[in-house]
Amino acid sequence: MSRRTPHFAEPLHVGRPNIGDRERLLERFIDLLDRRWLTNDGPYLQEFEQRLAEYLGVRHCVAVCNATIGLELAIRALDMTGEVIVPSFTFPATAHALAWLGVTPVFADVDPTTHTLDPAAVERLVTPRTTGILGVHVWGRSCDVAGLDDVAERHGLKVLYDAAHALGCTQRGQMLGNFGDAEVFSFHATKFVNAAEGGAITTNDDDLAARLRRMRAFGLERGEVCDVGTNAKMNELSAAMGLTSLESVDDFIARNRINLAAYERALAGIPGVRLLSPPPFEQSNCQYIVVEVEARDAGQTRDQLVAKLHEENVLAKKYFSPGCHRMEPYRAAHEATGRRLPQTDRLCDRLLQLPTGTAVDESMIASIGTILGNLAIGRRRAA
Ligand code: T4K
C-alpha cells in the first residue's frame, strides 16, 4: 500500500528544545570540566539560583534536579499531609508528587476560561483532613491566587503552586514565583528555558528556603544531618545549561510571541478552531500554542484533527487528556466519591497544542494553518 508523502519531511514537535548561545554553553562546559566541580552547590548552581531569583524578584530560589522532585520536596517541607486539593487538568507529575508522599490528591474542577483551579470548587472539597491546595498555572496562565489565598486563609491551608509552565509570566504585574507558600518551576528539555532536566522552588519564606536546601541534600546543614532529606540536587552541567538558557529568555519569549501572532493569522476564520490568547494586561511566555476544537463547526473531532496533523508530520499534542482523575492510579478512588469534573472533561476532549519555539518559523505556521483550514473547510464542503 503506498503511503502519501507528509507535508513536512521532518516531524514538527511540540516542545523541541530551544538551545540558546551554544558558544557560551560550551565555554561553561569546558570551564566546569577544567575546574572538576560537577555537583554539590557548585558555582554554576549558585549563579543560576541567584540570576533566577533576580529575574523573578523573589527572595529565594532552590534549584533541583526536576520539577517533580521539586514538588515532592515542597510538599514535604510544607508539612502537607492527609488530603491536598489539586486540579485533575494537569500533567500527572502534579498528582503523582502528592501520591508518592502518601498524600491523597483530591481533584477539583477548573475554570473553563483560565483552565486553572476554580476557588469555589476547591472550597467545596475542604474536609478536616485537608492540609493544602496545589494549584497549577497551566499554559503559564496564573491561577486565581487571591481567590485561593482567601480559601486557604479561612481554612488554615498551605498553598503551593506548580509553575512548571509559568517562567516569565505575571499576575497583576508581579512575576509568578512569588505567590502562595512556594512555587515550583520546570526546566525540562521541552520547556522554553531548559536545563535538559531541572527545576526550581521559589519562596519568600526564609525558614522554608533553609529547610528546602537541607532536604535537597540529604538533610545536611554545615556537615550535620538536621532533617530527613533526599538527593534532589541539580548538577553543574544542568545549571550551566539553565544559566545559558535563562540569558536568552527575552529572545525566546519574543520568538514565541512572533509565532503566536503568526498562528493568529494562520488560524483566523477556520471554523471550529479557536486559538487561546494569553490574558490581556499580563506578561506571558507564550510557550504553549493551545487550540480549542468545536467539533460541530470544524466537522472533525479534536482526535481526528490530531491524527490528520500527525499524517502531515505535525506532531500536535493532546495535553492533558485524559484528566488525572481518569488515569489508572486515581480512577477508582475518584469514581468512589461520585464527583464529576465537567469542565475538566470538556477541556480534555477539545484541546490540542501545536509546535512553537525556535524550531518553528512563520512559514511553517502558515502551512499548519493551511492544513487545518483544508481539513475543517474541506470536511464542511463534503457534508
Ligand atoms: N507539572 C506540570 C504542569 C508539567 O507540565 C510538568 C512537565 C511537570 C510538572 C513535571 O516537570 P519535570 O519533572 O519534567 O521537570 C512533556 C515533558 O516531558 C514534561 O516535562 C512536561 N511537563 C509535559 C507537559 O510535556 P511529553 O509527553 O510531551 O513528551 P516528551 O518529553 O517526550 O517530549 C515531547 C516532544 O519533544 C517529543 O515528541 C520530542 C521532543 N523532544 C523531547 C526531548 C525530551 C526533543 O526534540 N528533544 C528532547 O530532548 O512530556
Tab-separated table of C-alpha atoms and ligand atoms in Angstrom:
chain	number	residue	atom	x	y	z
A	1	MET	CA	0.000	0.000	0.000
A	2	SER	CA	1.513	3.376	-0.959
A	3	ARG	CA	1.805	5.986	1.785
A	4	ARG	CA	1.143	9.647	0.955
A	5	THR	CA	4.112	11.988	1.439
A	6	PRO	CA	3.542	14.147	4.510
A	7	HIS	CA	3.545	17.932	4.091
A	8	PHE	CA	6.629	18.266	6.332
A	9	ALA	CA	9.566	15.967	5.553
A	10	GLU	CA	10.780	16.138	9.187
A	11	PRO	CA	8.462	15.852	12.193
A	12	LEU	CA	7.490	19.141	13.857
A	13	HIS	CA	7.449	18.500	17.604
A	14	VAL	CA	5.696	20.342	20.377
A	15	GLY	CA	8.463	21.030	22.871
A	16	ARG	CA	11.524	20.911	20.612
A	17	PRO	CA	14.228	22.324	22.906
A	18	ASN	CA	15.487	25.898	22.488
A	19	ILE	CA	19.281	25.839	22.592
A	20	GLY	CA	20.399	29.456	23.055
A	21	ASP	CA	24.033	30.559	22.821
A	22	ARG	CA	25.993	27.365	22.010
A	23	GLU	CA	29.423	29.036	22.294
A	24	ARG	CA	28.672	30.314	25.774
A	25	LEU	CA	27.324	26.901	26.785
A	26	LEU	CA	30.392	25.071	25.507
A	27	GLU	CA	32.676	27.585	27.295
A	28	ARG	CA	30.851	26.825	30.517
A	29	PHE	CA	31.101	23.062	29.987
A	30	ILE	CA	34.857	23.346	29.372
A	31	ASP	CA	35.204	25.563	32.410
A	32	LEU	CA	33.387	23.160	34.718
A	33	LEU	CA	35.409	20.216	33.401
A	34	ASP	CA	38.654	22.137	33.973
A	35	ARG	CA	37.522	23.033	37.453
A	36	ARG	CA	36.431	19.420	38.154
A	37	TRP	CA	33.462	20.585	40.155
A	38	LEU	CA	30.419	18.712	38.854
A	39	THR	CA	27.725	18.956	41.535
A	40	ASN	CA	27.046	19.797	45.226
A	41	ASP	CA	26.356	23.530	45.402
A	42	GLY	CA	28.817	24.389	42.645
A	43	PRO	CA	29.424	27.885	41.231
A	44	TYR	CA	27.053	27.469	38.254
A	45	LEU	CA	24.282	26.230	40.547
A	46	GLN	CA	24.747	29.266	42.760
A	47	GLU	CA	24.799	31.657	39.816
A	48	PHE	CA	21.706	30.030	38.271
A	49	GLU	CA	19.801	30.358	41.552
A	50	GLN	CA	20.840	33.980	42.003
A	51	ARG	CA	20.013	35.007	38.432
A	52	LEU	CA	16.663	33.245	38.561
A	53	ALA	CA	15.762	34.873	41.883
A	54	GLU	CA	16.666	38.289	40.394
A	55	TYR	CA	14.617	37.643	37.262
A	56	LEU	CA	11.571	36.644	39.303
A	57	GLY	CA	12.076	39.255	42.034
A	58	VAL	CA	11.813	36.573	44.719
A	59	ARG	CA	13.940	36.170	47.879
A	60	HIS	CA	14.879	32.507	47.495
A	61	CYS	CA	15.366	30.107	44.639
A	62	VAL	CA	16.331	26.485	45.369
A	63	ALA	CA	17.330	24.664	42.183
A	64	VAL	CA	16.563	20.934	41.984
A	65	CYS	CA	17.037	18.036	39.565
A	66	ASN	CA	13.491	18.313	38.116
A	67	ALA	CA	10.121	19.863	38.933
A	68	THR	CA	8.512	16.588	40.026
A	69	ILE	CA	11.088	16.124	42.782
A	70	GLY	CA	10.804	19.863	43.479
A	71	LEU	CA	7.072	19.440	44.123
A	72	GLU	CA	7.760	16.480	46.415
A	73	LEU	CA	10.329	18.448	48.367
A	74	ALA	CA	7.997	21.429	48.753
A	75	ILE	CA	5.002	19.257	49.749
A	76	ARG	CA	7.094	17.634	52.446
A	77	ALA	CA	8.769	20.846	53.608
A	78	LEU	CA	5.315	22.460	53.940
A	79	ASP	CA	4.109	19.501	56.045
A	80	MET	CA	1.243	18.789	53.677
A	81	THR	CA	-0.390	15.510	54.741
A	82	GLY	CA	-3.852	13.879	54.541
A	83	GLU	CA	-5.613	15.454	51.557
A	84	VAL	CA	-4.473	18.188	49.196
A	85	ILE	CA	-6.789	19.759	46.620
A	86	VAL	CA	-5.352	19.796	43.126
A	87	PRO	CA	-6.641	20.129	39.549
A	88	SER	CA	-7.097	16.979	37.510
A	89	PHE	CA	-6.355	19.039	34.386
A	90	THR	CA	-2.552	18.933	34.661
A	91	PHE	CA	0.463	16.800	33.820
A	92	PRO	CA	0.322	13.663	36.027
A	93	ALA	CA	3.509	14.770	37.840
A	94	THR	CA	1.425	17.204	39.915
A	95	ALA	CA	-0.810	14.466	41.331
A	96	HIS	CA	1.994	11.896	41.492
A	97	ALA	CA	4.124	14.166	43.691
A	98	LEU	CA	1.350	14.064	46.316
A	99	ALA	CA	0.581	10.356	45.973
A	100	TRP	CA	4.296	9.487	46.103
A	101	LEU	CA	4.391	11.020	49.599
A	102	GLY	CA	1.238	9.238	50.755
A	103	VAL	CA	-0.895	12.393	50.442
A	104	THR	CA	-4.303	11.949	48.769
A	105	PRO	CA	-4.814	14.182	45.718
A	106	VAL	CA	-8.416	15.425	45.781
A	107	PHE	CA	-9.317	16.556	42.271
A	108	ALA	CA	-11.161	19.843	41.828
A	109	ASP	CA	-12.638	21.246	38.648
A	110	VAL	CA	-11.133	24.173	36.776
A	111	ASP	CA	-12.422	27.451	35.427
A	112	PRO	CA	-13.440	26.991	31.761
A	113	THR	CA	-11.739	30.231	30.691
A	114	THR	CA	-8.419	30.177	32.575
A	115	HIS	CA	-8.150	26.348	32.817
A	116	THR	CA	-6.869	26.818	36.394
A	117	LEU	CA	-8.390	25.809	39.748
A	118	ASP	CA	-11.800	27.253	40.489
A	119	PRO	CA	-11.616	28.554	44.108
A	120	ALA	CA	-15.340	27.852	44.682
A	121	ALA	CA	-14.871	24.228	43.579
A	122	VAL	CA	-11.826	23.988	45.870
A	123	GLU	CA	-13.742	25.286	48.868
A	124	ARG	CA	-16.480	22.667	48.431
A	125	LEU	CA	-13.843	19.930	48.793
A	126	VAL	CA	-12.252	21.100	52.049
A	127	THR	CA	-12.563	18.495	54.833
A	128	PRO	CA	-10.911	18.159	58.260
A	129	ARG	CA	-8.186	16.104	56.511
A	130	THR	CA	-7.299	18.857	54.021
A	131	THR	CA	-3.905	20.466	54.632
A	132	GLY	CA	-3.260	22.327	51.419
A	133	ILE	CA	-4.026	23.483	47.909
A	134	LEU	CA	-1.736	22.689	44.987
A	135	GLY	CA	-2.646	24.995	42.081
A	136	VAL	CA	-1.210	24.780	38.561
A	137	HIS	CA	-0.542	27.850	36.389
A	138	VAL	CA	-1.388	25.794	33.320
A	139	TRP	CA	-0.078	27.203	29.987
A	140	GLY	CA	1.533	29.950	32.134
A	141	ARG	CA	-1.884	31.442	32.954
A	142	SER	CA	-1.962	32.454	36.588
A	143	CYS	CA	-4.295	30.713	38.993
A	144	ASP	CA	-6.760	32.956	40.809
A	145	VAL	CA	-4.198	33.477	43.568
A	146	ALA	CA	-6.376	35.931	45.523
A	147	GLY	CA	-9.339	33.522	45.465
A	148	LEU	CA	-7.205	30.537	46.503
A	149	ASP	CA	-5.445	32.549	49.248
A	150	ASP	CA	-8.836	33.505	50.594
A	151	VAL	CA	-9.984	29.856	50.797
A	152	ALA	CA	-6.632	28.848	52.307
A	153	GLU	CA	-6.723	31.564	54.950
A	154	ARG	CA	-10.233	30.737	56.075
A	155	HIS	CA	-9.399	27.024	56.418
A	156	GLY	CA	-5.773	27.256	57.599
A	157	LEU	CA	-4.326	25.591	54.477
A	158	LYS	CA	-0.899	25.781	52.857
A	159	VAL	CA	-0.723	26.910	49.218
A	160	LEU	CA	1.784	25.543	46.725
A	161	TYR	CA	1.856	26.375	43.009
A	162	ASP	CA	3.050	24.158	40.197
A	163	ALA	CA	4.595	26.841	37.991
A	164	ALA	CA	6.195	24.345	35.567
A	165	HIS	CA	4.781	26.312	32.591
A	166	ALA	CA	4.987	29.775	34.045
A	167	LEU	CA	8.503	31.220	33.896
A	168	GLY	CA	8.290	34.863	32.843
A	169	CYS	CA	4.505	35.124	33.331
A	170	THR	CA	2.872	37.679	35.601
A	171	GLN	CA	-0.153	38.020	37.846
A	172	ARG	CA	-1.246	41.653	38.182
A	173	GLY	CA	2.203	42.706	37.002
A	174	GLN	CA	4.145	40.585	39.507
A	175	MET	CA	6.154	37.607	38.305
A	176	LEU	CA	4.723	34.204	39.153
A	177	GLY	CA	7.129	32.579	41.608
A	178	ASN	CA	6.156	34.994	44.369
A	179	PHE	CA	2.775	33.538	45.333
A	180	GLY	CA	1.492	31.039	47.873
A	181	ASP	CA	3.964	29.490	50.316
A	182	ALA	CA	6.168	28.317	47.448
A	183	GLU	CA	6.141	27.753	43.689
A	184	VAL	CA	7.888	25.131	41.557
A	185	PHE	CA	9.283	25.713	38.039
A	186	SER	CA	10.406	23.127	35.487
A	187	PHE	CA	13.498	23.384	33.285
A	188	HIS	CA	12.854	20.138	31.428
A	189	ALA	CA	14.186	19.997	27.848
A	190	THR	CA	10.716	20.756	26.465
A	191	LYS	CA	10.303	23.963	28.484
A	192	PHE	CA	11.195	27.170	26.647
A	193	VAL	CA	14.022	27.808	29.130
A	194	ASN	CA	15.690	24.491	29.874
A	195	ALA	CA	18.487	22.789	31.762
A	196	ALA	CA	17.966	19.418	29.953
A	197	GLU	CA	16.421	18.269	33.246
A	198	GLY	CA	15.881	20.662	36.111
A	199	GLY	CA	13.542	22.553	38.363
A	200	ALA	CA	13.488	25.282	40.982
A	201	ILE	CA	11.453	26.041	44.072
A	202	THR	CA	10.909	29.732	44.843
A	203	THR	CA	9.694	31.273	48.072
A	204	ASN	CA	9.826	34.490	50.076
A	205	ASP	CA	9.920	32.497	53.346
A	206	ASP	CA	13.466	32.345	54.810
A	207	ASP	CA	12.843	29.342	57.084
A	208	LEU	CA	11.149	27.345	54.348
A	209	ALA	CA	14.049	28.066	51.967
A	210	ALA	CA	16.566	26.848	54.561
A	211	ARG	CA	14.543	23.677	55.082
A	212	LEU	CA	14.284	23.054	51.338
A	213	ARG	CA	18.064	23.469	50.959
A	214	ARG	CA	18.676	20.913	53.729
A	215	MET	CA	16.143	18.449	52.345
A	216	ARG	CA	17.579	18.772	48.832
A	217	ALA	CA	20.944	17.402	50.057
A	218	PHE	CA	20.272	14.501	52.457
A	219	GLY	CA	19.121	16.797	55.283
A	220	LEU	CA	22.652	18.135	55.692
A	221	GLU	CA	23.423	21.583	57.046
A	222	ARG	CA	27.035	22.554	57.680
A	223	GLY	CA	28.034	18.876	57.608
A	224	GLU	CA	25.383	17.759	60.151
A	225	VAL	CA	22.218	15.800	59.319
A	226	CYS	CA	19.453	18.023	60.715
A	227	ASP	CA	16.449	16.767	58.773
A	228	VAL	CA	15.239	13.811	56.755
A	229	GLY	CA	16.469	14.535	53.268
A	230	THR	CA	16.850	13.145	49.808
A	231	ASN	CA	19.070	13.776	46.824
A	232	ALA	CA	17.311	16.420	44.739
A	233	LYS	CA	20.416	18.365	43.703
A	234	MET	CA	20.877	19.983	40.302
A	235	ASN	CA	24.284	19.140	38.827
A	236	GLU	CA	26.682	21.688	37.320
A	237	LEU	CA	26.060	20.672	33.690
A	238	SER	CA	22.356	21.304	34.067
A	239	ALA	CA	23.000	24.527	35.984
A	240	ALA	CA	25.321	25.746	33.183
A	241	MET	CA	22.604	24.900	30.632
A	242	GLY	CA	19.899	26.555	32.714
A	243	LEU	CA	22.001	29.674	33.162
A	244	THR	CA	22.814	29.917	29.457
A	245	SER	CA	19.182	29.331	28.524
A	246	LEU	CA	17.991	31.938	31.035
A	247	GLU	CA	20.299	34.503	29.379
A	248	SER	CA	18.170	34.082	26.223
A	249	VAL	CA	14.809	34.230	27.986
A	250	ASP	CA	13.785	37.530	26.359
A	251	ASP	CA	14.712	36.289	22.887
A	252	PHE	CA	12.781	33.046	23.408
A	253	ILE	CA	9.699	34.939	24.577
A	254	ALA	CA	9.974	37.340	21.633
A	255	ARG	CA	10.108	34.378	19.256
A	256	ASN	CA	7.110	32.723	20.943
A	257	ARG	CA	5.163	35.994	20.557
A	258	ILE	CA	6.007	36.230	16.862
A	259	ASN	CA	4.872	32.616	16.445
A	260	LEU	CA	1.653	33.275	18.357
A	261	ALA	CA	0.888	36.252	16.082
A	262	ALA	CA	1.603	34.026	13.053
A	263	TYR	CA	-0.831	31.403	14.398
A	264	GLU	CA	-3.458	34.130	14.945
A	265	ARG	CA	-3.193	34.991	11.254
A	266	ALA	CA	-2.949	31.379	10.079
A	267	LEU	CA	-5.965	30.112	12.044
A	268	ALA	CA	-8.224	33.157	11.622
A	269	GLY	CA	-11.538	32.206	10.088
A	270	ILE	CA	-11.105	28.433	10.302
A	271	PRO	CA	-14.459	27.133	11.537
A	272	GLY	CA	-14.436	25.386	14.913
A	273	VAL	CA	-10.771	26.111	15.607
A	274	ARG	CA	-10.125	28.737	18.282
A	275	LEU	CA	-6.671	29.823	19.367
A	276	LEU	CA	-6.345	30.671	23.049
A	277	SER	CA	-4.863	34.107	23.704
A	278	PRO	CA	-2.808	34.887	26.790
A	279	PRO	CA	-4.652	37.060	29.319
A	280	PRO	CA	-4.615	40.757	28.398
A	281	PHE	CA	-2.584	43.137	30.598
A	282	GLU	CA	-0.294	40.299	31.756
A	283	GLN	CA	3.123	39.228	30.543
A	284	SER	CA	3.109	35.703	29.102
A	285	ASN	CA	5.902	33.445	27.860
A	286	CYS	CA	3.506	32.167	25.117
A	287	GLN	CA	5.283	28.791	25.226
A	288	TYR	CA	2.165	26.729	24.506
A	289	ILE	CA	0.010	27.227	21.425
A	290	VAL	CA	-3.337	25.930	22.626
A	291	VAL	CA	-6.282	25.426	20.290
A	292	GLU	CA	-9.851	24.598	21.259
A	293	VAL	CA	-11.784	22.499	18.741
A	294	GLU	CA	-15.551	22.747	18.419
A	295	ALA	CA	-16.211	19.507	16.528
A	296	ARG	CA	-19.646	20.568	15.280
A	297	ASP	CA	-18.193	23.588	13.454
A	298	ALA	CA	-14.868	22.041	12.434
A	299	GLY	CA	-16.615	18.943	11.056
A	300	GLN	CA	-13.956	16.868	12.867
A	301	THR	CA	-13.297	15.940	16.440
A	302	ARG	CA	-10.110	17.072	18.170
A	303	ASP	CA	-8.802	13.496	17.942
A	304	GLN	CA	-9.486	13.320	14.201
A	305	LEU	CA	-7.693	16.635	13.627
A	306	VAL	CA	-4.686	15.497	15.683
A	307	ALA	CA	-4.498	12.199	13.747
A	308	LYS	CA	-4.577	14.070	10.439
A	309	LEU	CA	-1.969	16.594	11.574
A	310	HIS	CA	0.277	13.658	12.514
A	311	GLU	CA	-0.108	12.280	8.991
A	312	GLU	CA	1.412	15.582	7.805
A	313	ASN	CA	4.253	15.281	10.364
A	314	VAL	CA	2.810	17.992	12.607
A	315	LEU	CA	3.049	16.164	15.937
A	316	ALA	CA	0.295	18.058	17.750
A	317	LYS	CA	-0.226	17.063	21.400
A	318	LYS	CA	-3.329	16.370	23.470
A	319	TYR	CA	-2.150	17.674	26.846
A	320	PHE	CA	-3.672	16.749	29.413
A	321	SER	CA	-6.050	14.124	28.118
A	322	PRO	CA	-7.352	12.140	29.915
A	323	GLY	CA	-7.521	14.114	33.168
A	324	CYS	CA	-5.668	12.636	36.146
A	325	HIS	CA	-8.992	11.591	37.713
A	326	ARG	CA	-9.463	9.160	34.802
A	327	MET	CA	-5.940	7.712	34.992
A	328	GLU	CA	-5.449	4.237	36.399
A	329	PRO	CA	-3.807	5.123	39.735
A	330	TYR	CA	-6.551	7.614	40.641
A	331	ARG	CA	-9.675	6.473	38.762
A	332	ALA	CA	-11.213	4.065	41.263
A	333	ALA	CA	-10.801	6.384	44.259
A	334	HIS	CA	-12.207	9.330	42.315
A	335	GLU	CA	-15.175	7.332	40.991
A	336	ALA	CA	-15.981	6.214	44.532
A	337	THR	CA	-16.558	9.852	45.522
A	338	GLY	CA	-19.251	10.204	42.850
A	339	ARG	CA	-17.871	13.634	41.947
A	340	ARG	CA	-17.909	14.944	38.399
A	341	LEU	CA	-15.419	17.324	36.804
A	342	PRO	CA	-17.375	18.572	33.779
A	343	GLN	CA	-15.084	21.482	32.849
A	344	THR	CA	-12.007	19.262	33.066
A	345	ASP	CA	-13.598	16.542	30.918
A	346	ARG	CA	-14.674	19.150	28.390
A	347	LEU	CA	-11.152	20.606	28.046
A	348	CYS	CA	-9.610	17.126	27.889
A	349	ASP	CA	-11.806	16.352	24.866
A	350	ARG	CA	-11.335	19.627	22.995
A	351	LEU	CA	-7.792	20.989	23.339
A	352	LEU	CA	-4.745	20.394	21.211
A	353	GLN	CA	-1.303	22.010	21.213
A	354	LEU	CA	0.768	22.994	18.184
A	355	PRO	CA	4.536	23.380	17.711
A	356	THR	CA	6.239	26.655	18.602
A	357	GLY	CA	9.644	27.864	19.838
A	358	THR	CA	12.857	28.463	17.938
A	359	ALA	CA	12.491	25.274	15.860
A	360	VAL	CA	9.397	26.668	14.108
A	361	ASP	CA	9.138	29.659	11.764
A	362	GLU	CA	6.313	31.747	10.345
A	363	SER	CA	6.182	29.914	7.013
A	364	MET	CA	5.796	26.558	8.817
A	365	ILE	CA	2.983	28.083	10.864
A	366	ALA	CA	1.284	29.377	7.722
A	367	SER	CA	1.431	25.818	6.330
A	368	ILE	CA	-0.036	24.379	9.537
A	369	GLY	CA	-2.883	26.904	9.161
A	370	THR	CA	-3.441	25.785	5.567
A	371	ILE	CA	-3.506	22.114	6.613
A	372	LEU	CA	-6.014	22.809	9.395
A	373	GLY	CA	-8.102	25.064	7.169
A	374	ASN	CA	-8.281	22.451	4.416
A	375	LEU	CA	-9.284	19.789	6.941
A	376	ALA	CA	-12.023	21.846	8.562
A	377	ILE	CA	-13.354	23.591	5.460
A	378	GLY	CA	-12.965	20.515	3.206
A	379	ARG	CA	-14.975	18.442	5.636
A	380	ARG	CA	-17.753	21.019	5.783
A	381	ARG	CA	-17.932	21.176	1.994
A	382	ALA	CA	-18.183	17.396	1.856
A	383	ALA	CA	-21.012	17.387	4.422
B	1	T4K	N1	3.917	19.998	36.283
B	1	T4K	C1	3.455	20.290	35.073
B	1	T4K	C2	2.215	21.113	34.949
B	1	T4K	C3	4.131	19.830	33.935
B	1	T4K	O1	3.653	20.106	32.699
B	1	T4K	C4	5.299	19.058	34.093
B	1	T4K	C5	6.006	18.545	32.942
B	1	T4K	C6	5.759	18.798	35.392
B	1	T4K	C7	5.035	19.291	36.476
B	1	T4K	C8	6.984	17.988	35.670
B	1	T4K	O2	8.155	18.663	35.254
B	1	T4K	P1	9.558	17.846	35.186
B	1	T4K	O3	9.604	16.887	36.338
B	1	T4K	O4	9.557	17.159	33.836
B	1	T4K	O5	10.610	18.943	35.291
B	1	T4K	C9	6.477	16.796	28.193
B	1	T4K	C10	7.580	16.840	29.227
B	1	T4K	O6	8.290	15.614	29.296
B	1	T4K	C11	7.112	17.213	30.596
B	1	T4K	O7	8.249	17.680	31.304
B	1	T4K	C12	6.072	18.324	30.538
B	1	T4K	N2	5.529	18.692	31.795
B	1	T4K	C13	4.932	17.918	29.627
B	1	T4K	C14	3.883	18.994	29.516
B	1	T4K	O8	5.445	17.697	28.340
B	1	T4K	P2	5.651	14.872	26.564
B	1	T4K	O9	4.636	13.875	26.870
B	1	T4K	O10	5.302	15.938	25.627
B	1	T4K	O11	6.872	14.085	25.985
B	1	T4K	P3	8.407	14.337	25.743
B	1	T4K	O12	9.077	14.825	26.974
B	1	T4K	O13	8.858	13.064	25.236
B	1	T4K	O14	8.657	15.452	24.619
B	1	T4K	C15	7.768	15.902	23.626
B	1	T4K	C16	8.433	16.073	22.282
B	1	T4K	O15	9.551	16.931	22.341
B	1	T4K	C17	8.944	14.755	21.742
B	1	T4K	O16	7.994	14.284	20.836
B	1	T4K	C18	10.237	15.098	21.042
B	1	T4K	C19	10.609	16.456	21.520
B	1	T4K	N3	11.857	16.421	22.277
B	1	T4K	C20	11.827	15.955	23.559
B	1	T4K	C21	13.002	15.915	24.279
B	1	T4K	C22	12.989	15.395	25.701
B	1	T4K	C23	13.025	16.806	21.652
B	1	T4K	O17	13.015	17.188	20.476
B	1	T4K	N4	14.173	16.795	22.384
B	1	T4K	C24	14.216	16.357	23.681
B	1	T4K	O18	15.300	16.384	24.298
B	1	T4K	O19	6.016	15.492	28.010
